Coordinates of C-alpha atoms in Angstrom, one line a residue:
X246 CA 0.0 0.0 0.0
X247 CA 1.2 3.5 -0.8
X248 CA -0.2 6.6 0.7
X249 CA 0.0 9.7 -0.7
X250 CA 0.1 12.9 1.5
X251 CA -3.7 14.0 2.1
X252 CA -4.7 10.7 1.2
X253 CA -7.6 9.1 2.3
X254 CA -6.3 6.1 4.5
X255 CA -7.7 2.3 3.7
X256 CA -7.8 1.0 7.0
X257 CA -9.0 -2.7 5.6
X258 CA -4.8 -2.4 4.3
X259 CA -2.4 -4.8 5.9
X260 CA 0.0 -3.4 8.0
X261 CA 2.5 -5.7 7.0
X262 CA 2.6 -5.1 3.3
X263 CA 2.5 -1.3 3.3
X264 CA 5.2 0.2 1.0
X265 CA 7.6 1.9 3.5
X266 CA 10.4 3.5 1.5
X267 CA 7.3 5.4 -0.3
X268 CA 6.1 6.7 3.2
X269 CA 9.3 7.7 4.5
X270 CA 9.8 9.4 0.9
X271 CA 6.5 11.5 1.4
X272 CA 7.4 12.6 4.6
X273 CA 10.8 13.8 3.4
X274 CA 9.5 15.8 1.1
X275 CA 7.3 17.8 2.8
X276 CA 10.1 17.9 5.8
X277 CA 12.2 19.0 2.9
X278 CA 9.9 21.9 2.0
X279 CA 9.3 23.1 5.5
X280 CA 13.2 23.3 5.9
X281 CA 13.3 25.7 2.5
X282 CA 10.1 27.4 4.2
X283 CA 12.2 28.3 6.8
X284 CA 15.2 29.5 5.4
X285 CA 13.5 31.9 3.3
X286 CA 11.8 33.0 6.1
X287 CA 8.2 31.9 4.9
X288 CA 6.1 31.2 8.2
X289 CA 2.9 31.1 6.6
X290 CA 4.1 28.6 4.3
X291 CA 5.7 26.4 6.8
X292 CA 2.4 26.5 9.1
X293 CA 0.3 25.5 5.6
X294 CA 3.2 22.2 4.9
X295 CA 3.0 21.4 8.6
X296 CA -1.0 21.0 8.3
X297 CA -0.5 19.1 5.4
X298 CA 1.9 17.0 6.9
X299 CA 0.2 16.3 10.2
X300 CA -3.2 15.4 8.4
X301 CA -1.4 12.8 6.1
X302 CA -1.6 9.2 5.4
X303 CA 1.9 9.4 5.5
X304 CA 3.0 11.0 8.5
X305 CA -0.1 8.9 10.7
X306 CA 1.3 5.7 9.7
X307 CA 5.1 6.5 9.7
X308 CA 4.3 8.3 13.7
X309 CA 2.5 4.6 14.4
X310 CA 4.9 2.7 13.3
X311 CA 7.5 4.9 15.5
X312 CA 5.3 4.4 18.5
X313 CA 5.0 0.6 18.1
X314 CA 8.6 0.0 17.0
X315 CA 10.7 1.9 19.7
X316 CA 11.8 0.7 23.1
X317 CA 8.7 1.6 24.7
X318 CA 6.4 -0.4 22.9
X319 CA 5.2 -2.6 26.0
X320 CA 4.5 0.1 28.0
X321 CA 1.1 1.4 28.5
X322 CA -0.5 4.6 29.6
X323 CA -3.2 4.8 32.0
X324 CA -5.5 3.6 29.6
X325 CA -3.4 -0.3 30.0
X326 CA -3.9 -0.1 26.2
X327 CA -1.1 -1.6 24.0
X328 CA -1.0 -1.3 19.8
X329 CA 0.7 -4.9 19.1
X330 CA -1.4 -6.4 16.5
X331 CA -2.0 -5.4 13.1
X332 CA -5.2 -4.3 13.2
X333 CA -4.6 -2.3 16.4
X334 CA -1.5 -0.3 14.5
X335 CA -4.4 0.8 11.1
X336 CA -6.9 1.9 14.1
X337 CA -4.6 3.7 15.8
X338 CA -3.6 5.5 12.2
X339 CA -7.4 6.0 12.4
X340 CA -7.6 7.8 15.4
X341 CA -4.9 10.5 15.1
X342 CA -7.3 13.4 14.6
X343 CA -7.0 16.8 15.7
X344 CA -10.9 17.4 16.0
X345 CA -11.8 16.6 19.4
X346 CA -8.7 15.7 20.3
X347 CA -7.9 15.1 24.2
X348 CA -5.2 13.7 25.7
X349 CA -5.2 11.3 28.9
X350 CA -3.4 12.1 31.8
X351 CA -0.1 10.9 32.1
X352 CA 1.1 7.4 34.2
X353 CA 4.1 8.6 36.6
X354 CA 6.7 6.3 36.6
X355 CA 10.3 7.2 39.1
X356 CA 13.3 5.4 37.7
X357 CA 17.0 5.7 39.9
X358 CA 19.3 8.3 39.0
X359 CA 22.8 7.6 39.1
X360 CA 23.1 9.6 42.1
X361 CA 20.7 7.3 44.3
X362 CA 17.7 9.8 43.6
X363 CA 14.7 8.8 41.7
X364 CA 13.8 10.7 38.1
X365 CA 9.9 11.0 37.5
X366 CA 9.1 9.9 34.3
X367 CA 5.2 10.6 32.3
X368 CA 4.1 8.1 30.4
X369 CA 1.5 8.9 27.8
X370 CA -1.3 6.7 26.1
X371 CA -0.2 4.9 22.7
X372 CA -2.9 7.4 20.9
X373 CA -1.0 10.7 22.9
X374 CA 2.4 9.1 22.0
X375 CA 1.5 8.8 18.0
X376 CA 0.1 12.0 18.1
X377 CA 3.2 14.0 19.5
X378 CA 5.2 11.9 16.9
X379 CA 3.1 12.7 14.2
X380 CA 3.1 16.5 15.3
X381 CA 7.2 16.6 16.1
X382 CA 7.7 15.2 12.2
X383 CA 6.7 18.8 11.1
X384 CA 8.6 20.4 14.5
X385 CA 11.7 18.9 13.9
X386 CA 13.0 20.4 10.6
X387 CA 12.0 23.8 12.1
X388 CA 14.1 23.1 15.5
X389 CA 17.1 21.5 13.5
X390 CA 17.2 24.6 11.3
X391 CA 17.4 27.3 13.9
X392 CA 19.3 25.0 16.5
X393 CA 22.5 26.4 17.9
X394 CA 25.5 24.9 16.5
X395 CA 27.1 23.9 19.9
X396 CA 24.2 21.3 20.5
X397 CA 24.5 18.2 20.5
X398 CA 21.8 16.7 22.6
X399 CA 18.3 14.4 20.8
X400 CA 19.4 15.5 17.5
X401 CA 19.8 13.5 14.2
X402 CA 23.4 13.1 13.1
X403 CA 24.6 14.2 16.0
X404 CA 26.0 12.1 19.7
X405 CA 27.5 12.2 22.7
X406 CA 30.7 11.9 20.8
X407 CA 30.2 15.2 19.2
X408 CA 29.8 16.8 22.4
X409 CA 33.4 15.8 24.0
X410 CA 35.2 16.4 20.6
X411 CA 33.9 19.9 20.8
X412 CA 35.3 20.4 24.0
X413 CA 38.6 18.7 22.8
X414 CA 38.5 21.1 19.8
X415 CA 38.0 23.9 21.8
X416 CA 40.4 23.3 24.8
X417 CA 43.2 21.2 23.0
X418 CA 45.2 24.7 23.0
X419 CA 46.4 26.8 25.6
X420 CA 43.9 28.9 26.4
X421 CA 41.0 28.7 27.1
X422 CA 41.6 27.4 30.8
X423 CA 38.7 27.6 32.5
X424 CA 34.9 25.9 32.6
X425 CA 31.7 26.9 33.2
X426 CA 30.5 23.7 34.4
X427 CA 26.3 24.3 33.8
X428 CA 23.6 22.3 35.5
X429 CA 19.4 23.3 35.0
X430 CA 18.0 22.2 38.1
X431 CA 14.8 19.9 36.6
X432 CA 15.4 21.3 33.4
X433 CA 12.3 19.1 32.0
X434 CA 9.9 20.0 35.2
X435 CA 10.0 23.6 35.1
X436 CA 10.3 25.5 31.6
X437 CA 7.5 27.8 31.3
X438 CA 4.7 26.6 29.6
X439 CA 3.7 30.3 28.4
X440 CA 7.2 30.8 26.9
X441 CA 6.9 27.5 24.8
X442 CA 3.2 28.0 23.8
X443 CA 4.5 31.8 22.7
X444 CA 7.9 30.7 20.6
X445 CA 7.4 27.1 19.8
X446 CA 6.1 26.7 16.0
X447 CA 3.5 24.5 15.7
X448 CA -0.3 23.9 16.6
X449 CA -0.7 25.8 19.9
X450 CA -3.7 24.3 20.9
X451 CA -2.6 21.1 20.6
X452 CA 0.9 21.8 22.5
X453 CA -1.5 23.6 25.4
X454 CA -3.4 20.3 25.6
X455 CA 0.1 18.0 25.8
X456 CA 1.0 20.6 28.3
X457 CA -1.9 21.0 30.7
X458 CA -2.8 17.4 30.6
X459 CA -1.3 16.8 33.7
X460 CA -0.6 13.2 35.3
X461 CA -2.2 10.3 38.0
X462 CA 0.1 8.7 40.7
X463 CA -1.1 6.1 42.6
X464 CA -4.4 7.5 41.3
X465 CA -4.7 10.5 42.2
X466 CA -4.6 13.2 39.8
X467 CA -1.9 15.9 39.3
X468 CA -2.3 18.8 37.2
X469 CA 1.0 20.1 35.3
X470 CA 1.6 23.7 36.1
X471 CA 4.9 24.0 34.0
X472 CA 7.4 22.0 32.5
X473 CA 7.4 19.2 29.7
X474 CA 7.2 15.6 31.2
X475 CA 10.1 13.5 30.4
X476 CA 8.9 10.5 28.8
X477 CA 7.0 12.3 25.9
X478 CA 8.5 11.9 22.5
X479 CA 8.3 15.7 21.7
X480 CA 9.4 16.8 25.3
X481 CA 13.2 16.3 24.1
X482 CA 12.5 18.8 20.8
X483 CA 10.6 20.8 23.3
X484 CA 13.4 21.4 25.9
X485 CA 15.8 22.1 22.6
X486 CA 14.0 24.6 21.5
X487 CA 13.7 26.4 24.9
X488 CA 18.2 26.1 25.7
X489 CA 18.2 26.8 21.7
X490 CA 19.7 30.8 21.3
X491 CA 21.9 30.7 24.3
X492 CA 25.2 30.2 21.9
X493 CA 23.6 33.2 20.1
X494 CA 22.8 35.2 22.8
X495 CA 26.6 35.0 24.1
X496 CA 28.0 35.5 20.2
X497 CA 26.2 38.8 20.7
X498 CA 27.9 39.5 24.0
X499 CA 31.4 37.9 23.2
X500 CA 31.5 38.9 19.0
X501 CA 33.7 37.1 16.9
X502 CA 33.7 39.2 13.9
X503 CA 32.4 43.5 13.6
X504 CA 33.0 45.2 16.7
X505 CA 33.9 44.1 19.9
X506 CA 35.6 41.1 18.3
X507 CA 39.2 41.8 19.6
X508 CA 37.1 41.4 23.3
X509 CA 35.1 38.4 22.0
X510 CA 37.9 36.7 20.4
X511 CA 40.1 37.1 23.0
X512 CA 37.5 35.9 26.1
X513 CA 37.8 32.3 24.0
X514 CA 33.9 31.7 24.9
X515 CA 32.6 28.6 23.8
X516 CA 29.0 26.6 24.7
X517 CA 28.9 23.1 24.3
X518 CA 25.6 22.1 25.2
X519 CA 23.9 18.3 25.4
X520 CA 20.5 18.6 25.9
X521 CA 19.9 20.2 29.5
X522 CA 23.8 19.7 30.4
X523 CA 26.3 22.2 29.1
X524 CA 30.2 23.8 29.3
X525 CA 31.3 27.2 28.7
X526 CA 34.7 28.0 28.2
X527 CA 36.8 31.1 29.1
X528 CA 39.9 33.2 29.6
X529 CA 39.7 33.7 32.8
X530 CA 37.5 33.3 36.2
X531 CA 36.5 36.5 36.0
X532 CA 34.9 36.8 32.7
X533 CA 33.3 33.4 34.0
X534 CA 32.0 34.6 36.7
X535 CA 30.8 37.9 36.3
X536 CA 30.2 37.9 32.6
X537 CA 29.1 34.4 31.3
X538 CA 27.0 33.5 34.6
X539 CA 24.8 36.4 35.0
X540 CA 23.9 36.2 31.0
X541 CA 22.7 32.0 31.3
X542 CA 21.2 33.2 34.4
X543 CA 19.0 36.0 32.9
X544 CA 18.7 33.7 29.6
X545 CA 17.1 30.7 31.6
X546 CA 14.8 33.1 33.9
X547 CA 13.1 34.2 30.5
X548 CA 12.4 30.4 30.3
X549 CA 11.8 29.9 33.7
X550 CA 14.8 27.8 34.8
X551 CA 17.5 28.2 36.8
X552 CA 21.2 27.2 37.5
X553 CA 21.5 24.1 40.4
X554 CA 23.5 25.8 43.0
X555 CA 25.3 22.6 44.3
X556 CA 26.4 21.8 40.8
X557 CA 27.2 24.6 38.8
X558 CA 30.4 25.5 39.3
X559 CA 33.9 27.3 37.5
X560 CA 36.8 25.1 37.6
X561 CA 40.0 25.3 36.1
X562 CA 41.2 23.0 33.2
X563 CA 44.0 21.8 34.9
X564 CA 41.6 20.3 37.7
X565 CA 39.8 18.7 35.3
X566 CA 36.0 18.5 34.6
X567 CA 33.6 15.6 34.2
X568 CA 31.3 15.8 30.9
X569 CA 28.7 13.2 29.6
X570 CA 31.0 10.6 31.5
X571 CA 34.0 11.7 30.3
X572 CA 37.0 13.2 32.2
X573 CA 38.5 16.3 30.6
X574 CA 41.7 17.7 32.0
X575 CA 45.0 19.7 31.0
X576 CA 47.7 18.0 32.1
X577 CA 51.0 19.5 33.8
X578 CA 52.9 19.2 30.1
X579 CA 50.0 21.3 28.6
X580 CA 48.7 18.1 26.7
X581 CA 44.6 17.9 27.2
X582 CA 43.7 14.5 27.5
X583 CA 40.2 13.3 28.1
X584 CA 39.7 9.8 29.6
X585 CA 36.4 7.7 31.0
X586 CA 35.2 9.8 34.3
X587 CA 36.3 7.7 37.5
X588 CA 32.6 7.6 38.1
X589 CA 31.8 6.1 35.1
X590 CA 34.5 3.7 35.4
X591 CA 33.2 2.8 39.0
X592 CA 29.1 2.6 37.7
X593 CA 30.5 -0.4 35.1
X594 CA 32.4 -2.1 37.6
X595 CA 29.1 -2.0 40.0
X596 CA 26.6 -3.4 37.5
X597 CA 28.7 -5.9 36.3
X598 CA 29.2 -7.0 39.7
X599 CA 25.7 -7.0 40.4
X600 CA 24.9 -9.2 37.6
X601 CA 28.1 -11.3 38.4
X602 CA 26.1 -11.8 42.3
X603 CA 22.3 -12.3 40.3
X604 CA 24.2 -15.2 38.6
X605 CA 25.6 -17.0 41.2
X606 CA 23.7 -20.3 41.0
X607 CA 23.3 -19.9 36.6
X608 CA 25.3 -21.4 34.1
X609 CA 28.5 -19.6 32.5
X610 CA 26.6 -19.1 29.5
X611 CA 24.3 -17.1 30.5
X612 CA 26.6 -15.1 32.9
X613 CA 28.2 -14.0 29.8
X614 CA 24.8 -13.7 27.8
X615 CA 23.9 -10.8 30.4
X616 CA 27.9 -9.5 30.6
X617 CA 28.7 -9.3 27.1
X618 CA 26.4 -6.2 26.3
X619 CA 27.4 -4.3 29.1
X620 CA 31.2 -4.6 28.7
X621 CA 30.8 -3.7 24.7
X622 CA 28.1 -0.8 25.1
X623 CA 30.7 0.6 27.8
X624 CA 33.5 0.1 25.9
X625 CA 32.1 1.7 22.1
X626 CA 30.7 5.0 23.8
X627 CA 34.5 5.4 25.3
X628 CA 36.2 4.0 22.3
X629 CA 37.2 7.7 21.2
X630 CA 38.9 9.0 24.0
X631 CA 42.3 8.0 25.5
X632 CA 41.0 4.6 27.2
X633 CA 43.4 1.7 26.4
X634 CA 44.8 1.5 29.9
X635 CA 41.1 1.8 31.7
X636 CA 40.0 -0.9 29.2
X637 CA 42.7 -3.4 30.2
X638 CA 42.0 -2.1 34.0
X639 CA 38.1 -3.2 33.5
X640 CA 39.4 -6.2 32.2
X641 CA 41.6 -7.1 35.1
X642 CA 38.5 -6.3 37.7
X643 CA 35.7 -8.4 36.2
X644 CA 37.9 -11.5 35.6
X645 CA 38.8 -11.1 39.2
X646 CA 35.1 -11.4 39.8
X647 CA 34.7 -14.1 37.6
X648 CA 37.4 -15.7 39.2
X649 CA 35.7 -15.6 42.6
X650 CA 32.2 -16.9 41.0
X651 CA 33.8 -19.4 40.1
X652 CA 35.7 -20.6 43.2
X653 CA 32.5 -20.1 45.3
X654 CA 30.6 -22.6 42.7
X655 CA 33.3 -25.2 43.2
X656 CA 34.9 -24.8 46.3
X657 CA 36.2 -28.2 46.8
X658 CA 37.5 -28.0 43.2
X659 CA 40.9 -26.8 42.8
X660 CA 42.4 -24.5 40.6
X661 CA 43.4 -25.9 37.9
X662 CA 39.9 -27.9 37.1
X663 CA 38.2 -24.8 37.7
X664 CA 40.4 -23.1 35.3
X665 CA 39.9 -25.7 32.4
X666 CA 36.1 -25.8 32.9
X667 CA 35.7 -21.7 32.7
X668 CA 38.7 -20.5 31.2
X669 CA 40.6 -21.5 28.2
X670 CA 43.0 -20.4 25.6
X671 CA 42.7 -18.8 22.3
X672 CA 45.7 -18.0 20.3
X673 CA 47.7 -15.8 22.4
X674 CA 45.3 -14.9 24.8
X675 CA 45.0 -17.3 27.8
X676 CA 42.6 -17.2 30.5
X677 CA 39.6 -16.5 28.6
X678 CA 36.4 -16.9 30.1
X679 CA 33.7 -19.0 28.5
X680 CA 30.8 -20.8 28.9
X681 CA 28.7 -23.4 26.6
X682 CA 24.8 -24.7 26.3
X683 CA 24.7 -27.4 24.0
X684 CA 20.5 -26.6 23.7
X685 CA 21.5 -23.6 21.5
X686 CA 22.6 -23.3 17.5
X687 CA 26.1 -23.9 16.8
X688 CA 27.0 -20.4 16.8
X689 CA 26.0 -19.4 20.1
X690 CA 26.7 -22.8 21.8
X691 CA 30.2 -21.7 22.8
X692 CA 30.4 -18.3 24.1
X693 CA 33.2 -16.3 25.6
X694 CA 33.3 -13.4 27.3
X695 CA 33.8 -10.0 25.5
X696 CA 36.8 -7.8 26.8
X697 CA 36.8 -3.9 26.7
X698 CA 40.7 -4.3 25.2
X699 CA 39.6 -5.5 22.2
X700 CA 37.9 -2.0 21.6
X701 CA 40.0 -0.1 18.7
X702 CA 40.3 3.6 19.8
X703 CA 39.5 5.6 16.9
X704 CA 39.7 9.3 17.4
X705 CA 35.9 10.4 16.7
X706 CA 35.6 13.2 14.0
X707 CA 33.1 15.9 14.8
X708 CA 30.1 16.5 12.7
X709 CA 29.5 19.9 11.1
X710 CA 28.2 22.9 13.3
X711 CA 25.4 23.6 10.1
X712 CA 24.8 19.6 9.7
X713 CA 20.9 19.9 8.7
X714 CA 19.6 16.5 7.8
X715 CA 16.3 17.8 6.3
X716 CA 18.0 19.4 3.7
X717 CA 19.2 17.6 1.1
X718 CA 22.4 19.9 0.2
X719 CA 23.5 17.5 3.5
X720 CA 22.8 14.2 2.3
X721 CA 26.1 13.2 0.6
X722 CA 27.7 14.2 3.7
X723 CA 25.6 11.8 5.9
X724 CA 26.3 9.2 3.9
X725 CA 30.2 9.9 4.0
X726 CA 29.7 9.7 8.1
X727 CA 27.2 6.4 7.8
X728 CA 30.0 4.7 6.2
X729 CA 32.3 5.4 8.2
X730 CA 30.7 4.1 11.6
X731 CA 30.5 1.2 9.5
X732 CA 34.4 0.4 9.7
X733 CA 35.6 -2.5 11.9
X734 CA 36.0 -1.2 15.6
X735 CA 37.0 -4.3 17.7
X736 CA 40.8 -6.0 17.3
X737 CA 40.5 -9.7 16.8
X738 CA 42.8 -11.1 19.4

């Protein structure tokens, strides 16, 4: 089945044969168009393409499909109601109207924080979820085309990867020396709901209604007074937008280019921002402190934030800084280096020995099942810093713990049994853990145990500042960055 933006939807249509690559094709035009819209400063128009888009065959069944397809698929609203089946999916497409259109309340969730604190998370119906997605398909190309160049956070083309090459980009010489270490205190909770339903471009009813919509705990209903609940698909745009014109706002303040730019230039002032967490660099404490501050403060009052006392702070390169879980410091030589944060290093180390202890009485096999994905998810995100010796370090800890799982299973074995039922040699490398389950295929019948060291480190190269990928003028240099990810990055021992 193909359907055409404005189409009439056939909802007696199988979900499983509909014609994809023409849906996503649809869409991309009419993203494509907004984009020029923009750029040519043509509100109107983009308001008219974003009402086509959002009442399209298209854009309903590509936002279902989103909705059903992502991580949160088997987790329902307060309604309990779940879109799993085929015919669920084309009635759901059905039902994504804007004429009398009322979301539910929201189901609060609390998941732990990596501080020991617990995050409140608002979980919408499957109908409220495809309807934000359907509405953020025409808010995206509008948000990616007036982002700020320094941001890095929930946008396409972009990762946390960017963020820290930035700062390596923008600290690897002398000066700048000191940070601006920012932190929103509930950054999500607490932007103004007038200032987004005055600047954020798109159906203002409908945002007022996602908004106000408030949520039930233990049932009892909540209303939502400000903020954007973390959980919703658009709330991620939604906080973008509101951070977005801070790296403008200081360009104005610390000029690169006219007048004032011997000032500008010479205060080195750089924002790198992901999502609600952000640097700023500087010449000096001072310009820091009494300069840089006071501006992000006044910018986020206009939005209704502030800046967390107790971790905002200015620090100086050569005491180093933690970003996005990476260390970043200047080192006595004048070399920056940026390695895994000691905290990072330490969260691994306690979730691996956490599964390690749920796995006490279990098989090898599926010790390793559960360790694998851990160690190599771990290892790729720091694979482009300087983190050969912390790789080999992780190493050494969890076979130490594997070592004492293994002891307590057998402990009137000795050592040299236990080692040549879990441990065995490959090549060069001896004392390699492993574990095998004869029920399972071939391939996964013998399985050892991945090891951070085999991570190549490749230095990660950072995307474009202008990197737009709703406009086509971008999309042969997406494709040069999609195929490079695609090179190799583990050593075969």
């Amino acid at each position: 089945m193909t359907a055409q933006a404005g189409a009439i939807l056939n909802t007696c249509s199988a979900w499983d044969v509909i014609d994809w690559r023409s849906i996503e094709h649809n869409v991309r035009r009419l993203q494509t168009r907004i984009v020029k819209a923009v750029q040519q400063g043509r509100w109107n128009k983009v308001r008219s393409l974003q009402h086509l888009l959002t009442h399209s065959a298209s854009g309903k069944l590509l936002a279902v499909r989103r909705v059903t397809e992502n991580d949160g698929k088997k987790t329902p609203g307060v309604d309990g109601e779940l879109w799993d089946a085929s015919d669920k999916k084309l009635q759901g497409v059905a039902s994504l109207t804007s004429r009398g259109y009322h979301p539910l309340p929201l189901r609060r969730v609390y998941i732990p924080k990596a501080n020991g604190k617990l995050r409140p998370l608002g979980i919408p119906t499957m109908r409220d979820r495809a309807m934000q997605a359907l509405y953020l398909l025409g808010l995206d190309p509008i948000s990616e085309s007036t982002a700020d160049g320094g941001s890095y956070g929930f946008r396409r083309g972009r990762s946390c990867a960017d963020a820290i090459q930035r700062c390596f980009t923008n600290v690897r010489l002398r000066t700048p020396n000191w940070i601006l270490e920012g932190d929103i205190k509930g950054c999500f909770d607490n932007i103004s709901h007038k200032w987004l339903l005055e600047n954020v471009r798109m159906n203002a009813s409908i945002l007022r209604k996602w908004l106000e919509c408030g949520y039930l705990e233990k049932q009892v209903f909540f209303d939502t007074l400000a903020g954007t609940p973390q959980g919703g698909i658009i709330s991620p745009t939604l906080a973008n937008i509101a951070l977005d014109g801070l790296e403008r706002r200081l360009g104005e303040h610390f000029p690169r280019r006219g007048e004032g730019s011997t000032r500008g230039k010479a205060a080195q002032v750089h924002l790198i921002r992901y999502a609600d967490d952000f640097v700023i660099t500087g010449n000096s404490e001072e310009v820091l402190r009494t300069q840089v501050q006071p501006l992000v403060e006044a910018f986020l009052k206009e939005r209704g934030l502030v800046l967390s006392p107790e971790k905002t702070r200015i620090t100086h390169l050569g005491q180093g800084f933690d970003f996005l879980g990476q260390n970043v410091r200047r080192y006595p030589n004048g070399k920056v280096m940026i390695k895994p944060a000691k905290k990072s290093v330490a969260c691994v180390l306690a979730h691996v020995k956490q599964i390690v202890r749920e796995h006490s009485n279990r098989s090898a096999h599926m010790l390793i099942m559960r360790l694998n994905p851990v160690i190599r998810g771990w290892a790729n995100y720091h694979r482009h810093v300087v983190s050969k010796r912390i790789f080999a370090k992780l190493d050494a800890a969890i076979f130490w713990m594997l070592w004492r799982w293994a002891r307590a299973r057998h402990p009137r074995k000795g050592r040299k049994w236990i080692k040549r039922k879990y441990f065995e040699r490959v090549r060069s490398r001896d004392w390699w853990f492993f574990g095998e389950n004869s029920d399972m295929e071939p391939q996964f019948a013998h399985l050892r145990l991945f090891h951070a060291a085999s991570v190549r480190i490749v230095r990660h190269t950072l995307v474009r500042s202008g990197l737009n990928p709703y406009d086509p003028v971008w999309a042969p240099y997406l494709a040069e960055r999609a195929s490079r990810r695609r090179a190799p990055a583990v050593l075969i021992p």
